[in-house]
Short mmCIF file of C-alpha atoms and ligand atoms in Angstrom, two decimals:
data_model
loop_
_atom_site.label_atom_id
_atom_site.label_comp_id
_atom_site.label_asym_id
_atom_site.label_seq_id
_atom_site.Cartn_x
_atom_site.Cartn_y
_atom_site.Cartn_z
CA MET A 1 0.00 0.00 0.00
CA LYS A 2 1.13 3.55 -0.76
CA PRO A 3 2.68 5.18 2.33
CA LEU A 4 0.12 7.18 4.33
CA LYS A 5 -2.80 6.02 2.16
CA GLU A 6 -4.83 5.00 5.19
CA TYR A 7 -3.99 8.34 6.86
CA GLN A 8 -5.21 10.16 3.75
CA GLN A 9 -8.38 8.11 3.40
CA LYS A 10 -9.48 8.79 6.98
CA ARG A 11 -9.29 12.58 6.69
CA ARG A 12 -10.78 15.48 4.74
CA PHE A 13 -7.98 18.02 4.35
CA THR A 14 -10.47 20.73 3.42
CA LYS A 15 -11.90 20.41 6.96
CA THR A 16 -8.97 19.56 9.23
CA ALA A 17 -5.76 21.50 9.87
CA GLU A 18 -3.81 18.25 10.26
CA PRO A 19 -0.77 18.05 7.94
CA PRO A 20 -1.12 16.50 4.46
CA PRO A 21 0.21 12.99 3.81
CA ASN A 22 3.78 13.78 2.71
CA THR A 23 6.68 11.48 3.50
CA LYS A 24 9.93 13.05 4.65
CA ARG A 25 12.83 12.44 7.00
CA SER A 26 13.82 14.42 10.08
CA PRO A 27 17.51 15.41 10.51
CA SER A 28 18.11 12.46 12.88
CA GLY A 29 15.79 10.08 11.06
CA HIS A 30 14.64 8.96 14.51
CA LEU A 31 12.15 11.45 15.83
CA PHE A 32 9.57 10.48 18.42
CA VAL A 33 6.52 12.34 19.63
CA VAL A 34 3.75 11.65 22.12
CA GLN A 35 0.52 13.55 21.53
CA LYS A 36 -2.17 13.86 24.18
CA HIS A 37 -5.45 13.66 22.31
CA ARG A 38 -8.89 14.32 23.71
CA ALA A 39 -11.13 12.72 21.08
CA SER A 40 -14.09 10.60 22.21
CA HIS A 41 -11.72 9.46 24.98
CA LEU A 42 -8.52 10.92 26.32
CA HIS A 43 -5.52 8.93 25.08
CA TYR A 44 -1.86 9.39 24.18
CA ASP A 45 -0.60 8.80 20.63
CA PHE A 46 2.92 7.39 20.69
CA ARG A 47 4.80 7.86 17.39
CA LEU A 48 8.24 6.73 16.21
CA GLU A 49 9.76 7.91 12.93
CA MET A 50 10.62 5.02 10.61
CA ASP A 51 11.34 5.29 6.86
CA GLY A 52 9.75 8.69 6.29
CA VAL A 53 6.59 8.21 8.36
CA LEU A 54 5.57 8.14 12.02
CA LYS A 55 4.61 4.61 13.11
CA SER A 56 1.79 5.20 15.58
CA TRP A 57 0.12 3.59 18.58
CA ALA A 58 -2.81 4.87 20.65
CA VAL A 59 -2.05 4.37 24.34
CA PRO A 60 -5.29 4.82 26.33
CA LYS A 61 -3.62 5.36 29.72
CA GLY A 62 -0.43 6.99 28.43
CA PRO A 63 3.15 5.86 29.08
CA SER A 64 4.20 4.64 32.52
CA LEU A 65 7.72 5.04 33.91
CA ASP A 66 7.11 1.98 36.11
CA PRO A 67 8.70 -1.17 34.59
CA SER A 68 6.09 -3.35 36.31
CA VAL A 69 3.29 -1.58 34.38
CA ARG A 70 2.38 -2.69 30.83
CA ARG A 71 0.41 -0.11 28.92
CA LEU A 72 -1.89 -1.22 26.10
CA ALA A 73 -0.80 0.40 22.81
CA MET A 74 -3.12 -0.11 19.82
CA ALA A 75 -1.33 0.17 16.48
CA VAL A 76 -3.02 2.80 14.29
CA GLU A 77 -2.30 4.16 10.82
CA ASP A 78 1.09 5.72 9.99
CA HIS A 79 1.16 9.50 10.27
CA PRO A 80 3.28 12.01 8.29
CA LEU A 81 6.42 13.35 9.94
CA ASP A 82 4.90 16.85 10.03
CA TYR A 83 2.31 15.53 12.46
CA ALA A 84 4.98 15.82 15.19
CA GLY A 85 4.40 19.60 15.08
CA PHE A 86 0.62 19.44 15.17
CA GLU A 87 -1.04 20.92 18.24
CA GLY A 88 -4.56 22.25 17.98
CA ILE A 89 -8.09 21.27 17.11
CA ILE A 90 -9.51 18.57 14.85
CA PRO A 91 -13.06 19.75 14.10
CA GLU A 92 -15.93 17.85 15.71
CA GLY A 93 -17.43 15.34 13.32
CA GLU A 94 -14.08 14.77 11.59
CA TYR A 95 -11.91 11.69 12.22
CA GLY A 96 -10.31 12.05 15.68
CA GLY A 97 -12.29 15.23 16.35
CA GLY A 98 -11.05 16.98 19.51
CA THR A 99 -7.95 18.64 20.96
CA VAL A 100 -4.36 17.56 20.32
CA MET A 101 -1.31 18.50 22.41
CA VAL A 102 2.37 17.79 21.77
CA TRP A 103 2.93 16.19 25.18
CA ASP A 104 6.53 15.07 24.60
CA ARG A 105 8.98 15.06 21.72
CA GLY A 106 12.60 14.23 21.01
CA THR A 107 14.73 11.63 19.30
CA TYR A 108 15.19 7.93 19.89
CA VAL A 109 18.01 5.46 19.41
CA PRO A 110 16.94 2.04 18.09
CA GLU A 111 18.18 -0.90 20.16
CA ASN A 112 17.20 -3.39 17.47
CA ASP A 113 16.45 -3.21 13.75
CA MET A 114 13.21 -1.24 13.58
CA ALA A 115 11.84 -2.60 10.27
CA ALA A 116 12.49 -6.18 11.39
CA GLY A 117 11.08 -5.29 14.79
CA VAL A 118 7.76 -4.19 13.29
CA SER A 119 7.43 -7.56 11.50
CA LYS A 120 8.57 -9.50 14.53
CA GLY A 121 6.46 -7.46 16.96
CA GLU A 122 9.25 -6.25 19.21
CA LEU A 123 10.77 -2.76 19.15
CA LYS A 124 13.44 -1.75 21.63
CA PHE A 125 14.60 1.85 21.78
CA THR A 126 16.05 4.57 23.99
CA LEU A 127 14.06 7.80 24.19
CA HIS A 128 15.65 11.23 24.49
CA GLY A 129 12.60 13.33 25.24
CA THR A 130 11.81 16.06 27.73
CA LYS A 131 9.56 13.80 29.80
CA LEU A 132 10.32 10.30 28.54
CA LYS A 133 13.91 9.07 28.70
CA GLY A 134 15.80 5.83 28.79
CA SER A 135 15.07 2.37 27.49
CA TRP A 136 11.59 1.16 26.44
CA VAL A 137 10.04 -1.73 24.56
CA LEU A 138 6.92 -2.11 22.44
CA VAL A 139 5.90 -5.73 22.14
CA ARG A 140 3.04 -7.10 20.05
CA THR A 141 0.65 -9.48 21.77
CA ARG A 142 -1.89 -9.94 18.96
CA ALA A 143 -2.88 -8.34 15.61
CA ARG A 144 -2.78 -4.57 16.28
CA GLN A 145 -2.39 -4.91 20.04
CA TRP A 146 0.97 -4.03 21.54
CA LEU A 147 2.25 -3.29 25.05
CA LEU A 148 4.46 -0.30 25.89
CA ILE A 149 6.81 -1.09 28.75
CA LYS A 150 9.61 0.86 30.46
CA HIS A 151 12.83 -1.05 30.95
CA ARG A 152 14.62 -0.88 34.31
CA ASP A 153 17.19 1.90 34.23
CA GLN A 154 17.93 5.18 35.99
CA TYR A 155 14.77 6.74 34.47
CA ALA A 156 12.39 4.10 35.81
CA SER A 157 10.07 5.52 38.45
CA THR A 158 6.69 5.03 40.10
CA GLU A 159 5.89 8.71 39.49
CA ASP A 160 2.80 9.09 37.27
CA ILE A 161 4.27 11.28 34.54
CA THR A 162 0.84 11.94 32.97
CA VAL A 163 -0.17 13.61 36.25
CA SER A 164 3.12 15.29 37.20
CA ALA A 165 3.83 16.62 33.68
CA PRO A 166 0.44 17.13 32.03
CA ARG A 167 1.18 20.13 29.78
CA SER A 168 2.41 20.73 26.23
CA VAL A 169 6.15 20.44 25.82
CA LEU A 170 5.90 23.04 23.01
CA THR A 171 3.67 25.73 24.55
CA GLN A 172 3.16 24.71 28.20
CA ARG A 173 -0.59 24.82 27.60
CA SER A 174 -3.14 22.41 29.04
CA LEU A 175 -5.65 20.70 26.73
CA ALA A 176 -8.33 23.12 27.92
CA GLU A 177 -6.08 26.10 27.16
CA ILE A 178 -5.34 24.78 23.66
CA ALA A 179 -9.08 24.29 23.06
CA LYS A 180 -9.78 27.81 24.32
CA ASP A 181 -7.05 29.44 22.19
CA GLU A 182 -8.01 27.57 19.04
CA GLY A 183 -11.76 27.75 19.26
CA GLY A 184 -12.36 24.18 20.38
CA ASN A 185 -14.61 22.67 23.02
CA VAL A 186 -12.96 23.69 26.32
CA GLU A 187 -15.22 21.61 28.54
CA LYS A 188 -14.67 18.45 26.50
CA ALA A 189 -10.91 19.08 26.36
CA ALA A 190 -10.77 19.22 30.17
CA THR A 191 -12.78 16.02 30.69
CA GLY A 192 -10.60 13.23 32.03
CA ASP A 193 -7.49 15.41 31.89
CA PRO A 194 -5.19 14.43 34.76
CA LEU A 195 -4.21 18.10 34.93
CA ALA A 196 -7.19 18.48 37.23
CA LEU A 197 -5.10 16.53 39.75
CA ALA A 198 -1.81 18.26 39.02
CA PRO A 199 -0.14 21.15 40.82
CA PRO A 200 -0.38 24.57 39.12
CA VAL A 201 2.28 25.31 36.53
CA ASP A 202 5.50 27.03 37.64
CA PRO A 203 5.13 30.78 36.86
CA LYS A 204 8.62 30.80 35.30
CA SER A 205 7.70 28.21 32.68
CA ARG A 206 4.49 30.15 31.91
CA ALA A 207 6.59 33.24 31.20
CA LYS A 208 8.42 31.35 28.43
CA ARG A 209 5.28 31.20 26.30
CA LYS A 210 5.26 33.00 22.98
CA SER A 211 1.98 34.89 22.78
CA PRO A 212 0.35 37.05 25.46
CA PRO A 213 -0.14 35.22 28.75
CA TYR A 214 -2.82 32.62 28.55
CA PRO A 215 -5.70 33.12 30.95
CA ALA A 216 -5.91 31.02 34.07
CA ARG A 217 -7.22 27.60 33.22
CA SER A 218 -10.98 27.41 33.24
CA MET A 219 -11.51 24.10 34.91
CA THR A 220 -13.56 23.09 37.87
MN1 MN B 301 -5.35 9.91 18.63
#
């Protein structure tokens, strides 16, 4: 099948601001991104660059730093590399309609051959992200069902990173703030967001934002 054909078929690019289905390579060739996505349910999309596309898995509970925790990761269609910069709104009624945040991003180092690993159902890699670091494995258990597991190393922890670091790594915004800024559904964006349980953001990191200060988060 043509690369990104499934990605293309699922979307109407006259309606969504998501990037078009072009293949390209990042400077490292090994980019990774995790996007927090409030569609019908909150989930985290875990993506690894391979051969000009982002191989993608939807992780309902998000990554865990605890090596004893196995997180379900459903393989979904490949995404274009440009998707790693997409943060904003997918219109309601469109595929994946809701709010998207770039939750973490960086590069990875393969620990085995990635193409062979996809066929075999076992991918080992070291992440160099802002939030996710160290050695991880994705292992296939059946058809499109994989498990995302942290290996034991200095970055393993029982800290719930989805709660302690809930904001955008690009803009420091919460999902609700992204929805508010971009004309999305603020209430829906906040539903199920672990940010409700998280401490307020450090004022210093808020000051680093580009545009005028975002208003205090409107969550109950
Ligand atoms: Mn998604």
